[in-house]
Tab-separated table of C-alpha atoms in Angstrom:
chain	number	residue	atom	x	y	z
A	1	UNK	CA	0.000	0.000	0.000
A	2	UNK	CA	1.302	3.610	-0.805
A	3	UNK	CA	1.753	5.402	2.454
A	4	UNK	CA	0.387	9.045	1.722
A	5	UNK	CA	2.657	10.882	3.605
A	6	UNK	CA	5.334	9.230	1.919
A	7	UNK	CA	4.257	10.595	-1.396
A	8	UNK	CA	3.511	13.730	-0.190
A	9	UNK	CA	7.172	14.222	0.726
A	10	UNK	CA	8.223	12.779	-2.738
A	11	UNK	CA	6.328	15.940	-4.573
A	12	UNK	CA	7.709	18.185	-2.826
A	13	UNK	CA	11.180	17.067	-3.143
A	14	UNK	CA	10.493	16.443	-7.010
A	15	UNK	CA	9.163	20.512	-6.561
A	16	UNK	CA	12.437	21.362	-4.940
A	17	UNK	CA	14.812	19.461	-7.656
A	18	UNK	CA	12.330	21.291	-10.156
A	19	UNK	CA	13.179	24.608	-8.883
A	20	UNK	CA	17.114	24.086	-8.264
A	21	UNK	CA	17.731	23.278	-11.716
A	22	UNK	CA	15.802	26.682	-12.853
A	23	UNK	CA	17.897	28.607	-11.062
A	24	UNK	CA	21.195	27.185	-12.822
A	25	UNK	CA	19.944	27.099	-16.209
A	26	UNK	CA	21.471	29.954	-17.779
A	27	UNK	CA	18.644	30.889	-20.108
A	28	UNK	CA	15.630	30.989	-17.781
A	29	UNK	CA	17.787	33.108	-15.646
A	30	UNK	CA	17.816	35.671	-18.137
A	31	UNK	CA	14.971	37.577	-16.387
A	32	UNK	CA	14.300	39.667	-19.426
A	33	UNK	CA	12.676	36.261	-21.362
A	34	UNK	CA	9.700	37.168	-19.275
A	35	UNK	CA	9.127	40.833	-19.022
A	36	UNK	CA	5.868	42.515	-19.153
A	37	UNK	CA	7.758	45.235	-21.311
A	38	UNK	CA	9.191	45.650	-24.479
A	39	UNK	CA	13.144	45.166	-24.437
A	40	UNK	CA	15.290	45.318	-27.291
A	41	UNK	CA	18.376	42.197	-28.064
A	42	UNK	CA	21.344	42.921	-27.186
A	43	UNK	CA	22.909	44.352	-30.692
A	44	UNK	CA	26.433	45.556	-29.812
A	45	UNK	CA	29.467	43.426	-29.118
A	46	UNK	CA	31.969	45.930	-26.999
A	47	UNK	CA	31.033	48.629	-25.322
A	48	UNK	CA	33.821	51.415	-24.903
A	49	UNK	CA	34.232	55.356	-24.004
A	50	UNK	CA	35.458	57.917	-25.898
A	51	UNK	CA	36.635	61.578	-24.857
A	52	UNK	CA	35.592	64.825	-26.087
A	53	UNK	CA	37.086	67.911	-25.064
A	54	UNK	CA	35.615	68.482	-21.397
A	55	UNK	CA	33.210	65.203	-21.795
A	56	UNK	CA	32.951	61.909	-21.811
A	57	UNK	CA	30.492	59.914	-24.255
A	58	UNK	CA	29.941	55.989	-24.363
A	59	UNK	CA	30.105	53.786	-27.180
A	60	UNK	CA	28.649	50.683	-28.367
A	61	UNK	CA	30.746	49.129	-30.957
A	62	UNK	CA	31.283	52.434	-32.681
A	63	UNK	CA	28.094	53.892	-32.225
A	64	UNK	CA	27.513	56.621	-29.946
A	65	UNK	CA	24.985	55.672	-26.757
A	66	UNK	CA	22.145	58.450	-27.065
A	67	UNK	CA	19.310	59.574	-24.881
A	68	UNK	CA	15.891	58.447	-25.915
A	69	UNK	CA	15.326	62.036	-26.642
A	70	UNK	CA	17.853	61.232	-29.547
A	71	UNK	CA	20.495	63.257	-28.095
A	72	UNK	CA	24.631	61.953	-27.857
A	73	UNK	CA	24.481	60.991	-23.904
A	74	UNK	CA	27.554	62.904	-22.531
A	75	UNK	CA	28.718	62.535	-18.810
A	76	UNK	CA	31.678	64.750	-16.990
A	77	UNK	CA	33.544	62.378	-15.971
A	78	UNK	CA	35.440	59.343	-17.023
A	79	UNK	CA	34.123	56.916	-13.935
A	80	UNK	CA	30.953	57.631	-14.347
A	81	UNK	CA	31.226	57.509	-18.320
A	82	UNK	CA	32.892	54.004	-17.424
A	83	UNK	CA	30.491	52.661	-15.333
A	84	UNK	CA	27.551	53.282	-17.525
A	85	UNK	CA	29.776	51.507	-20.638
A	86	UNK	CA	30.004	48.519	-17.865
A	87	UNK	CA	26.384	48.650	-17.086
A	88	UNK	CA	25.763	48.153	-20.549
A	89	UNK	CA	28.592	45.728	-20.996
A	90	UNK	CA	26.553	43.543	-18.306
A	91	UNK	CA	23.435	43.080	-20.230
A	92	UNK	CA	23.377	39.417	-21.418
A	93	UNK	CA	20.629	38.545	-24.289
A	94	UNK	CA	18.457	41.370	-23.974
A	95	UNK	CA	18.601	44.888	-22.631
A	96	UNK	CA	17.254	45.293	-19.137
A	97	UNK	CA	17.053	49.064	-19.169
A	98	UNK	CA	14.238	49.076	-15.838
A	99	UNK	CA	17.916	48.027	-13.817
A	100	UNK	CA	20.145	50.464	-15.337
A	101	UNK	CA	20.223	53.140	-12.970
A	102	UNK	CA	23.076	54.923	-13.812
A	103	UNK	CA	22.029	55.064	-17.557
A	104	UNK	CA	18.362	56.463	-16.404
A	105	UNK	CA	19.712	59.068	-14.119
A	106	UNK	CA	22.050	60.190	-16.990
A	107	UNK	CA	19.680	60.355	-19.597
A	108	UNK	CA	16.648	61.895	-17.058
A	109	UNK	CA	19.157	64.934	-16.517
A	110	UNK	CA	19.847	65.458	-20.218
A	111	UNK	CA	16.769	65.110	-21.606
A	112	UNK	CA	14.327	66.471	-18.406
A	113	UNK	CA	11.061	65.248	-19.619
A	114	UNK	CA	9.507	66.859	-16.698
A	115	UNK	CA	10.762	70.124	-17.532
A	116	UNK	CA	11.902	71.073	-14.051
A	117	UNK	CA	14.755	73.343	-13.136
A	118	UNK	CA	17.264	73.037	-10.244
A	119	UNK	CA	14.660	75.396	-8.242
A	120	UNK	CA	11.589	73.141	-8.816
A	121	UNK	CA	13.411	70.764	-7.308
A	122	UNK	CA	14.778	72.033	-4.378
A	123	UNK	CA	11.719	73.175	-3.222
A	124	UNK	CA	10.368	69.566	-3.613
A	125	UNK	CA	12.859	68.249	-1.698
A	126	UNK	CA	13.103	70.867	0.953
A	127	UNK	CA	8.636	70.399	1.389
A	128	UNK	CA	10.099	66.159	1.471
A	129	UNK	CA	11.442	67.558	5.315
A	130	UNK	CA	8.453	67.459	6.839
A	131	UNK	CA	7.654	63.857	6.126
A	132	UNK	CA	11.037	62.257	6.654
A	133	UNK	CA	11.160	58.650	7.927
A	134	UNK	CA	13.985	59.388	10.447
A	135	UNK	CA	11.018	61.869	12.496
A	136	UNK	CA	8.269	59.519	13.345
A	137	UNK	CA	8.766	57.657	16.095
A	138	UNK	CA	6.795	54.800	16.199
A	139	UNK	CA	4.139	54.419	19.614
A	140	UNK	CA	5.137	50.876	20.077
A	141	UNK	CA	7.455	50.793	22.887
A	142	UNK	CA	10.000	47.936	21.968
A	143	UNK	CA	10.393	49.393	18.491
A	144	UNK	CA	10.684	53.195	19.572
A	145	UNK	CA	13.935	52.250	21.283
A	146	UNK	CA	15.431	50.464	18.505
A	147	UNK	CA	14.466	53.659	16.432
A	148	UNK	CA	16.127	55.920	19.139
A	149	UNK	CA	19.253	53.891	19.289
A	150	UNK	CA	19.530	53.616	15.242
A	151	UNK	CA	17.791	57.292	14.199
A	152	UNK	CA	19.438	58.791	17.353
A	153	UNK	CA	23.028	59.258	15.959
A	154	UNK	CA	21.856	60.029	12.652
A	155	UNK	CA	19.771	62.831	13.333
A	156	UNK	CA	22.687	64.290	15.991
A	157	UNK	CA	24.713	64.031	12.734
A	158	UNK	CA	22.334	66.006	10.822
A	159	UNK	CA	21.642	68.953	13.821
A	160	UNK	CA	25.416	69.352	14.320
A	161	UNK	CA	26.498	69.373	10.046
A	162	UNK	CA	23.656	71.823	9.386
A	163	UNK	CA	23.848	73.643	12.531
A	164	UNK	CA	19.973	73.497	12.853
A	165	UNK	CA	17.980	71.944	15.523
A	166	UNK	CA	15.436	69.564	14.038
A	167	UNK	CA	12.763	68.104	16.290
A	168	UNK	CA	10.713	64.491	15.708
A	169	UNK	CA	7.487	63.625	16.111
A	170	UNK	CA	5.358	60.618	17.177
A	171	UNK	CA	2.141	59.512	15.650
A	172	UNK	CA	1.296	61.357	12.349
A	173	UNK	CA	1.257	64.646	12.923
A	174	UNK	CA	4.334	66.649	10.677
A	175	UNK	CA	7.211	67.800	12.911
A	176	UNK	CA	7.756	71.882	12.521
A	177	UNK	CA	10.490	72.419	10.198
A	178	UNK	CA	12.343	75.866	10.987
A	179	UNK	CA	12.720	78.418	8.708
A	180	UNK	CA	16.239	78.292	8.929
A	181	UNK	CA	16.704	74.552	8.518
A	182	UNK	CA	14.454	75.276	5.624
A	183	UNK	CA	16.964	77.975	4.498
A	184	UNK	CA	20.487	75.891	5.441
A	185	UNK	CA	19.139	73.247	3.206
A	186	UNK	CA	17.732	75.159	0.210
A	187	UNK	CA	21.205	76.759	-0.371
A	188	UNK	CA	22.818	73.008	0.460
A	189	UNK	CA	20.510	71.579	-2.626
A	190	UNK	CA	20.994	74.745	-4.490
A	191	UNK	CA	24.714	74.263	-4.849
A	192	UNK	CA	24.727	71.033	-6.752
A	193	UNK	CA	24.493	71.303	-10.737
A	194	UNK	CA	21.151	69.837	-12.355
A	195	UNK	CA	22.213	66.650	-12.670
A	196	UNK	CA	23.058	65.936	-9.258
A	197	UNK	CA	20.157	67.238	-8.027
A	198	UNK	CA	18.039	65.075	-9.944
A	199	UNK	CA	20.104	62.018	-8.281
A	200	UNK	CA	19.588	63.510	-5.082
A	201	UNK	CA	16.033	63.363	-5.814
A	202	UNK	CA	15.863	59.739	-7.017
A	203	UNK	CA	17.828	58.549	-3.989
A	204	UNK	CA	15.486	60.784	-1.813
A	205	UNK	CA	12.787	58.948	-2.937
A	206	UNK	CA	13.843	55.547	-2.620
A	207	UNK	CA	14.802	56.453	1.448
A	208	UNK	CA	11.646	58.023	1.531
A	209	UNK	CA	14.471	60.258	3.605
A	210	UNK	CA	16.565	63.432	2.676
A	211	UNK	CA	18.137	63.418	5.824
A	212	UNK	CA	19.335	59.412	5.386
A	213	UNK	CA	20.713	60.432	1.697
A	214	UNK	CA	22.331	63.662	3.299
A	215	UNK	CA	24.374	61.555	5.623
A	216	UNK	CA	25.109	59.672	2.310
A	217	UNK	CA	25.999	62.191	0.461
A	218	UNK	CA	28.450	63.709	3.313
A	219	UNK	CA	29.923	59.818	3.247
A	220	UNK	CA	28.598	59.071	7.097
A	221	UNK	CA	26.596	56.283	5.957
A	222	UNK	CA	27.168	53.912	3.348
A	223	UNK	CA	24.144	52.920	0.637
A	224	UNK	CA	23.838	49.200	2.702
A	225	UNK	CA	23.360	51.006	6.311
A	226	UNK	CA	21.422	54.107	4.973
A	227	UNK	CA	19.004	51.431	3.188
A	228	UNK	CA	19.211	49.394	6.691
A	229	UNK	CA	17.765	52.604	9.037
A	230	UNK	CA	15.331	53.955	6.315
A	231	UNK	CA	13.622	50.029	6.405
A	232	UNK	CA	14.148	49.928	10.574
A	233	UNK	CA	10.388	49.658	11.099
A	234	UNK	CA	9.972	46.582	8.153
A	235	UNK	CA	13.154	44.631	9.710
A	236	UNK	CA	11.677	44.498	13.261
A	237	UNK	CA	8.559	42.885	11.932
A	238	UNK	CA	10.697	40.567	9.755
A	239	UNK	CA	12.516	39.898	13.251
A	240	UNK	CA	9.362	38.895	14.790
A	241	UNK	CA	7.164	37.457	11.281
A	242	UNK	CA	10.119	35.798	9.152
A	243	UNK	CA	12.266	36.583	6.308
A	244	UNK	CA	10.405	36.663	2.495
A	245	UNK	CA	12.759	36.636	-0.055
A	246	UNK	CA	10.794	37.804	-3.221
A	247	UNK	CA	9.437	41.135	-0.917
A	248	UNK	CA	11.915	42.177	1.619
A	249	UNK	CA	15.237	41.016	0.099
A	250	UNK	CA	14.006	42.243	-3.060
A	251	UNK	CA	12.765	45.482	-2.005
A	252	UNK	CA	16.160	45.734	-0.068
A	253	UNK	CA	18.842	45.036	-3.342
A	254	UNK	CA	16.415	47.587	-5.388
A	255	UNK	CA	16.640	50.191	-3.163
A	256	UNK	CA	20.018	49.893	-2.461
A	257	UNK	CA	20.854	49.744	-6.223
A	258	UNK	CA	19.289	52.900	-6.434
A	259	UNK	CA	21.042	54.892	-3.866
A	260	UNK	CA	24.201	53.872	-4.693
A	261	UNK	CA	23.541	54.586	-8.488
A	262	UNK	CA	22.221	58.261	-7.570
A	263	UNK	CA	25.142	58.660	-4.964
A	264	UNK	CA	27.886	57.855	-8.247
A	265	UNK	CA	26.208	60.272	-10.242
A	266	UNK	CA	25.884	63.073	-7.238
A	267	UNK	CA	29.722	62.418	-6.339
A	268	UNK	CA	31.174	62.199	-10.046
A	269	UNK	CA	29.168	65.776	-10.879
A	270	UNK	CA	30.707	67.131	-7.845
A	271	UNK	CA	34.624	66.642	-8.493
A	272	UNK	CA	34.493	67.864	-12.318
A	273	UNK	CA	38.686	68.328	-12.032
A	274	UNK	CA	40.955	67.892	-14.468
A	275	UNK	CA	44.394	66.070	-12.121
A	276	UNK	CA	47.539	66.532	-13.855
A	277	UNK	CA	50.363	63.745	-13.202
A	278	UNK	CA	53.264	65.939	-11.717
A	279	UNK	CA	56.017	65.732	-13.943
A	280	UNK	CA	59.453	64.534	-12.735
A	281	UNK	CA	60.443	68.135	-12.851
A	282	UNK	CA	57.713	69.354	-10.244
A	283	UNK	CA	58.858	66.480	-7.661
A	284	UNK	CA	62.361	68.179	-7.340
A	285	UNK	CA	61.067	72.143	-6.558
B	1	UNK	CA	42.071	55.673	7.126
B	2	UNK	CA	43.269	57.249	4.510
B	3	UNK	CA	45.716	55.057	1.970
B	4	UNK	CA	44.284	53.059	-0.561
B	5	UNK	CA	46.251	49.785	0.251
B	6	UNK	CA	44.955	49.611	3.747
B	7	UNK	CA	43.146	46.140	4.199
B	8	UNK	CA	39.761	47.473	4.144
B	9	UNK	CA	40.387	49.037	0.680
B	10	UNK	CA	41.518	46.249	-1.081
B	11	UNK	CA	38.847	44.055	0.364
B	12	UNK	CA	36.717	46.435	-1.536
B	13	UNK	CA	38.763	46.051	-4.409
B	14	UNK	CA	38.510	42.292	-4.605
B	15	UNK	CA	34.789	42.679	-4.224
B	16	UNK	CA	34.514	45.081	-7.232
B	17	UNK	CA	36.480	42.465	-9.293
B	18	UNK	CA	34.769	39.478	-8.450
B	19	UNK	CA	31.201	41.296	-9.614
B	20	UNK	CA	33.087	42.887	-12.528
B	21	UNK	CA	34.205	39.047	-13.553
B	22	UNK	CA	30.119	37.751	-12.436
B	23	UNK	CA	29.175	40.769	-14.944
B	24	UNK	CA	31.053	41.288	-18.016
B	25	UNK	CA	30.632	40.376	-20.942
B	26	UNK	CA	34.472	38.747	-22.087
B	27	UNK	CA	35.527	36.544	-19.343
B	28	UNK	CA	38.612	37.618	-18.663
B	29	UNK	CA	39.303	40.562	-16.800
B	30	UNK	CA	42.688	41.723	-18.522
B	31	UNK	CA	40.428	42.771	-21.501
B	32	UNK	CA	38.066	44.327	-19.223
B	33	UNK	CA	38.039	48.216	-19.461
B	34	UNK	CA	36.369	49.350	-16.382
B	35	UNK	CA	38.823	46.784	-14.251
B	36	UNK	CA	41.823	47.658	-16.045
B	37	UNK	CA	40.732	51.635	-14.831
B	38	UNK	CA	40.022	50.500	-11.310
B	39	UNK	CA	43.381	49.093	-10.557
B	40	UNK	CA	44.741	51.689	-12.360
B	41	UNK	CA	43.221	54.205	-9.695
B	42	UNK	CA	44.043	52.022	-6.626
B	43	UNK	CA	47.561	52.412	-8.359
B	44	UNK	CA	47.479	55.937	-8.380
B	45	UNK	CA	46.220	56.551	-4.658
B	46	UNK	CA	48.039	53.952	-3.390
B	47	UNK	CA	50.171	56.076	-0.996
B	48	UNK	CA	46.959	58.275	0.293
B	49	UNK	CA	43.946	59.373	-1.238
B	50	UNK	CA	44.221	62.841	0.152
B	51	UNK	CA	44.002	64.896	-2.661
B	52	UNK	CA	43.096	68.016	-3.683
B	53	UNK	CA	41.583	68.579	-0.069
B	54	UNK	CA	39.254	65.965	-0.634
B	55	UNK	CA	37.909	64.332	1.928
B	56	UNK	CA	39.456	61.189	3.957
B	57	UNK	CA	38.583	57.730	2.480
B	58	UNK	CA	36.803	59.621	-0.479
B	59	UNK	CA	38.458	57.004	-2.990
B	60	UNK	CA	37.392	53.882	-0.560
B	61	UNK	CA	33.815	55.408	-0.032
B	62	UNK	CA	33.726	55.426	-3.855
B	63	UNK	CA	34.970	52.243	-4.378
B	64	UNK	CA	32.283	50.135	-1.849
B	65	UNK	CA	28.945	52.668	-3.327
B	66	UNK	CA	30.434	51.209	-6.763
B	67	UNK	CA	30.326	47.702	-5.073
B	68	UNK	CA	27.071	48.159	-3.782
B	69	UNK	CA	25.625	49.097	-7.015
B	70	UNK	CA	27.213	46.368	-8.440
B	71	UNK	CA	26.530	43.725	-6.188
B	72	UNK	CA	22.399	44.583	-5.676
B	73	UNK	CA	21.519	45.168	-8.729
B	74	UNK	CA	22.902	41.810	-9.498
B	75	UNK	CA	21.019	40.464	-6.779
B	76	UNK	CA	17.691	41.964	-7.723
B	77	UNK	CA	17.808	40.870	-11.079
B	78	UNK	CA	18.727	36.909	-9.369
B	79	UNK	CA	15.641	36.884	-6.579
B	80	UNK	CA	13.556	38.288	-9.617
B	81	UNK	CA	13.864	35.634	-12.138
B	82	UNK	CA	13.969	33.359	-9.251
B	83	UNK	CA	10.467	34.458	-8.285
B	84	UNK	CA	8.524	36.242	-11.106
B	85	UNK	CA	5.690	34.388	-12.613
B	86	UNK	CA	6.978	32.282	-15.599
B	87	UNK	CA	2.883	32.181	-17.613
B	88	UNK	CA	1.049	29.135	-17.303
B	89	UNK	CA	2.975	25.342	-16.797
B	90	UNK	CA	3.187	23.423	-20.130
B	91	UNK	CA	1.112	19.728	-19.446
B	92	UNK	CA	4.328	18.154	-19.386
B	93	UNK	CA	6.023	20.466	-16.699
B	94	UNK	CA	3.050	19.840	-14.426
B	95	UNK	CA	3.479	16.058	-15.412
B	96	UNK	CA	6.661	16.480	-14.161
B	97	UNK	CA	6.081	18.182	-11.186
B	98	UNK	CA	3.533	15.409	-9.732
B	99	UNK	CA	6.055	12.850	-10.466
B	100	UNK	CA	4.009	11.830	-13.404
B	101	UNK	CA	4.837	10.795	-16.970
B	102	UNK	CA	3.160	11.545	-20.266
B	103	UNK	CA	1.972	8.157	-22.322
B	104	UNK	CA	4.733	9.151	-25.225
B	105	UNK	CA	7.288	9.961	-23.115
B	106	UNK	CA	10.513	7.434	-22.565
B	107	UNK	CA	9.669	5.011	-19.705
């Protein structure tokens, strides 16, 4: 007689061999195969940079990469031109542009389909304040002091770089934002160039936090932790409820994709030097 | 910390390579532009990366965001085509799955 636990167990182990092998196959791991979008084949062989004058522009094969606008995609630096030729470099079979950050923040600040200026967005992001994650504290007891002893620091950070004093809130209603934090940070936004405001704004969004990218920006948190303290509240219920892979961890590698793409693009606009190698002759004065 | 061939650092490095190599297109990492550049740069700052007034561990700080980027957006695009709906299961897959077998299929 078939015992029916005993088959029971045998699907599911049949289930797990099923799945093991779809992971290692090479061609259903191309994620692309089933998209809900339309995606292009991969139709270049090398990608490569090329210099001109002050700029930097990418190639595929020897075509120029240009923005969907139709314009040549130019960047300021060679890293960043670099790391968008290896982003495309990585594609396999077909192009995955919804993953190519860098590429999208590039071609966003060329092309600015929603016609904003630097202004436009400053404003939006100095309003964004008001609703930062890092100033609700939850009601919850046990998970208030985990956001005091992770938020704590953080926010110190922020008071003492800004020389404001920022205060938090609990429950929903918005914390008062100062006029003269409002100030310090409209001139902070205000002195980036368009492009790496736009970044900032991205990365913003994915935080949900400016003061989180701030600290990223000013290199006292890396993309990993700042992504770690903007989810605080989501990884002490997966503490209590369990781990799920295809939510949390993926909601975790997007986001953090995202910030670091926007905090490549916000650092390479930044530097826009041109470093000389000293010359044997210099070394000697 | 502020030289670029502190441990730290070139932990970074070898995490930026080993993506680079999971990545690229050409296997091997000689041919590989954006490699070839990195080391190039660790090269360069080797000494310290205190340049220009910049700030301390500005290179490093570059270095792991560039890993990060790297390394998640890899992982997204694995956990997603581990977990996104494939359409409907052929007969035979479900066959399969049940530990069944078609009637023209090999015994």
């Amino acid at each position: 007689m078939l015992n029916p636990i005993n088959v029971h167990c045998k699907m599911f182990s049949v289930i797990n061999i099923i799945k093991k092998t779809n992971v290692i196959n090479p061609q259903i791991f191309d994620a692309v195969k089933h998209r809900c979008y339309a995606t292009h084949k991969r139709f270049y062989r090398r990608t490569d940079i090329v210099q001109n004058e002050k700029s930097w522009e990418i190639t595929l094969d020897h075509r120029r990469l240009k923005t969907p606008n139709g314009r040549v995609l130019t960047v300021n630096t060679e890293p960043l031109a670099r790391a968008i030729a290896a982003e495309w470099d990585a594609q396999v079979e077909y192009i995955s542009q919804p993953t190519m950050h860098l590429t999208a923040l590039c071609n966003t600040a060329l092309d600015n389909p929603g016609k904003l200026n630097s202004h436009d967005i400053a404003s939006y992001l100095v309003d964004f304040i008001a609703t930062d994650t890092l100033l609700f504290y939850s009601e919850e007891e046990e998970l208030k002091k985990l956001q005091e002893k992770k938020w704590g620091p953080v926010l110190e950070w922020f008071n003492k770089r800004f020389e404001v004093k920022q205060v938090v809130t609990k429950g929903l209603e918005l914390p008062p934002i100062a006029t003269n934090t409002r100030a310090v940070l409209a001139r902070y936004f205000l002195s980036y160039d368009f492009p790496a405001l736009n970044a900032m704004c991205f990365g913003i969004e994915a935080l949900k936090s400016p003061i989180l990218m701030l600290a990223c920006v000013d290199r006292y948190l890396d993309p990993k932790e700042a992504v770690l303290l903007a989810r605080l509240e989501e990884e002490f219920q997966v503490m209590r409820w369990g781990r799920v892979p295809w939510a949390h961890e993926l909601n975790q590698a997007e986001l953090t994709a995202r910030v670091a793409a926007s905090l490549i693009v916000i650092h390479s606009s930044s530097e826009r030097h041109s470093a000389a190698n000293k010359s044997q002759g210099d070394r000697n004065v | 910390m502020a030289s670029l061939s502190s441990k730290p650092a070139l932990v970074t490095l070898r995490q930026v390579l080993s993506e680079l190599r999971k990545q690229a297109n050409s296997k091997k990492l000689a041919e590989n532009q954006m490699a070839r550049y990195i080391l190039n740069q660790y090269r360069k700052h080797q000494t310290t990366d205190q340049q220009l007034c910049k700030a301390a561990d500005e290179m490093h700080f570059k270095a792991k965001t560039y890993y990060d980027y790297l390394h998640f957006s890899r992982r997204y695009k694995e956990i997603n085509s581990e977990f996104k709906g494939k359409g409907e299961r052929s007969v035979d897959d479900t066959a399969r799955m049940v530990g069944f077998k078609l009637p023209h299929d090999p015994k």
